[in-house]
XYZ file of C-alpha atoms in Angstrom:
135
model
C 1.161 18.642 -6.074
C -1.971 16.784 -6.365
C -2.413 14.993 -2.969
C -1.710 17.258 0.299
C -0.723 14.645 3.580
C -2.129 16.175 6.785
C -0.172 15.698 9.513
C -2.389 16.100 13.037
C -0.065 17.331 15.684
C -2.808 16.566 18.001
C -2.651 12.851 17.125
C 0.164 10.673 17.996
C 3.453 11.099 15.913
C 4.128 6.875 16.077
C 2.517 6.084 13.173
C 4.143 5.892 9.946
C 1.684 7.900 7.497
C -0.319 10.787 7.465
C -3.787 10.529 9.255
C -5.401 12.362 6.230
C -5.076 13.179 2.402
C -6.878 15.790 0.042
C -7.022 15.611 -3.303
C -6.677 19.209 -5.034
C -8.969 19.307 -8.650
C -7.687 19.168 -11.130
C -7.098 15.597 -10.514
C -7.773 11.734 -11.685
C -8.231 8.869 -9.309
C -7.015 5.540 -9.892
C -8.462 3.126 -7.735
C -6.033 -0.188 -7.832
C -7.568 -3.905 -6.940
C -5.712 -5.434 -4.301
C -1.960 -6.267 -5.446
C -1.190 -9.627 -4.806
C 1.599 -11.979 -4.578
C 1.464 -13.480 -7.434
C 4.459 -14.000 -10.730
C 3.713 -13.149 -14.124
C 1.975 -16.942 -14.517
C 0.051 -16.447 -11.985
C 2.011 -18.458 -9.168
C 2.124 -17.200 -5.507
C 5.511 -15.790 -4.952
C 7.467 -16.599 -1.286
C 4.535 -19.112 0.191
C 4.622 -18.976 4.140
C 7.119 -15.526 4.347
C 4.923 -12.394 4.678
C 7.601 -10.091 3.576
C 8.789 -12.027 0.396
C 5.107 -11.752 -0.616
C 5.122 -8.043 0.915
C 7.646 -7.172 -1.933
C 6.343 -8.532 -4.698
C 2.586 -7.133 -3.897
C 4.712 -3.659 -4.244
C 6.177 -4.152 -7.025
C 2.927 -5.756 -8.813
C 1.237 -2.241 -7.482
C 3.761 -0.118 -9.123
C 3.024 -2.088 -12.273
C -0.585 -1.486 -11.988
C -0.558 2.543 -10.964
C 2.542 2.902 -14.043
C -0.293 0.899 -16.334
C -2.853 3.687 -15.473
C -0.015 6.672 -15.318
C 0.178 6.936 -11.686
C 3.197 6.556 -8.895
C 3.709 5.036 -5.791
C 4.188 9.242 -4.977
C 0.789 9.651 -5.928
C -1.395 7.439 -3.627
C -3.139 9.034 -0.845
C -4.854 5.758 0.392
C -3.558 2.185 0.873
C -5.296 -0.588 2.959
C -2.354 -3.422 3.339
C -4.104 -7.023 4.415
C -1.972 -9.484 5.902
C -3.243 -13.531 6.698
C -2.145 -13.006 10.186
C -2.967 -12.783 13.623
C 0.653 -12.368 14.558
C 1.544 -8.561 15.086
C 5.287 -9.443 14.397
C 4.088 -10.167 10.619
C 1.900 -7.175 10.328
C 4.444 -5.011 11.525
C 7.361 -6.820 9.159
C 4.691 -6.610 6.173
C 4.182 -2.912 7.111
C 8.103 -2.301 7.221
C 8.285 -3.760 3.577
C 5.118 -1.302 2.862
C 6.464 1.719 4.186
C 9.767 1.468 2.678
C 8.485 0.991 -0.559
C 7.195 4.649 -0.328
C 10.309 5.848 0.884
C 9.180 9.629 2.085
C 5.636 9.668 0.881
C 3.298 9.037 3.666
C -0.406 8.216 2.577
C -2.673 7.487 5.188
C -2.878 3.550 5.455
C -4.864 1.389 7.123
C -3.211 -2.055 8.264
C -5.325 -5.272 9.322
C -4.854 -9.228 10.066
C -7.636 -11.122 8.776
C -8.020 -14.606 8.469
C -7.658 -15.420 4.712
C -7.289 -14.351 1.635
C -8.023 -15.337 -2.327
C -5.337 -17.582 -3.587
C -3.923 -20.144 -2.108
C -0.430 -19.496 -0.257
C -1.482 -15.784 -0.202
C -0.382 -14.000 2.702
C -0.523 -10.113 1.550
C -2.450 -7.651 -0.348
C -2.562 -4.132 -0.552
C -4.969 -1.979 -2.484
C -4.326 2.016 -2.850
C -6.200 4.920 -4.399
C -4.068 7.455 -6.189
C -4.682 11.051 -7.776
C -2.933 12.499 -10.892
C -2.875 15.693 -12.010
C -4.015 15.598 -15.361
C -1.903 16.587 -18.191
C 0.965 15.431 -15.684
């Protein structure tokens, strides 16, 4: 395997992710742009419901890592952005997140901020991923 998730026993076992990822060499990153919630013509998908949005920014990052050969099972870094200052939609974007990676755990950061790029847009997440090469 190509990423290792460290687990800290001496951190608190609540969160959802690993606190840490290494990358073993041989490997290639693949640094995604923020996935957004946006339809093949460029419409904001699910205006005003963070999780309809939260679904289709995963499976617009799947389409990005498969377009540079990487997996959702390959990112050891996501930061997930939601327009927010209600926990309740951080933590329901997070849910959709989280289950999207079924068993993989890369360390994640989660924030609320204010606003972001297009209009309607609720939810972004960028990752970084490594491949082994030749994989």
């Amino acid at each position: 395997m190509t990423a290792n998730l460290i687990r800290v026993p001496a951190l608190s076992d609540v969160a959802e992710y690993a606190y840490a990822a290494t990358v073993e060499p041989p490997a290639r990153l693949v640094f995604t742009a923020g996935a957004c919630p946006l339809d093949a013509e460029g419409r904001t998908v699910a205006p005003g419901d963070p999780v309809g949005q939260a679904r289709q920014v995963m499976a617009n990052l799947e389409t990005a890592l498969a377009a540079a050969g990487a997996r959702l099972t390959d990112v050891v870094k996501t930061t997930v952005y939601v327009a927010s200052s209600r926990q309740a939609d951080l933590v329901a974007v997070w849910e959709v997140v989280r289950d999207a990676f079924g068993d993989h755990e890369p360390p994640s950061t989660l924030l609320g901020v204010a606003v972001l790029g297009y209009t309607d847009q609720l939810v972004e997440v960028e990752a970084v991923a490594a491949v082994r090469e030749g994989a």
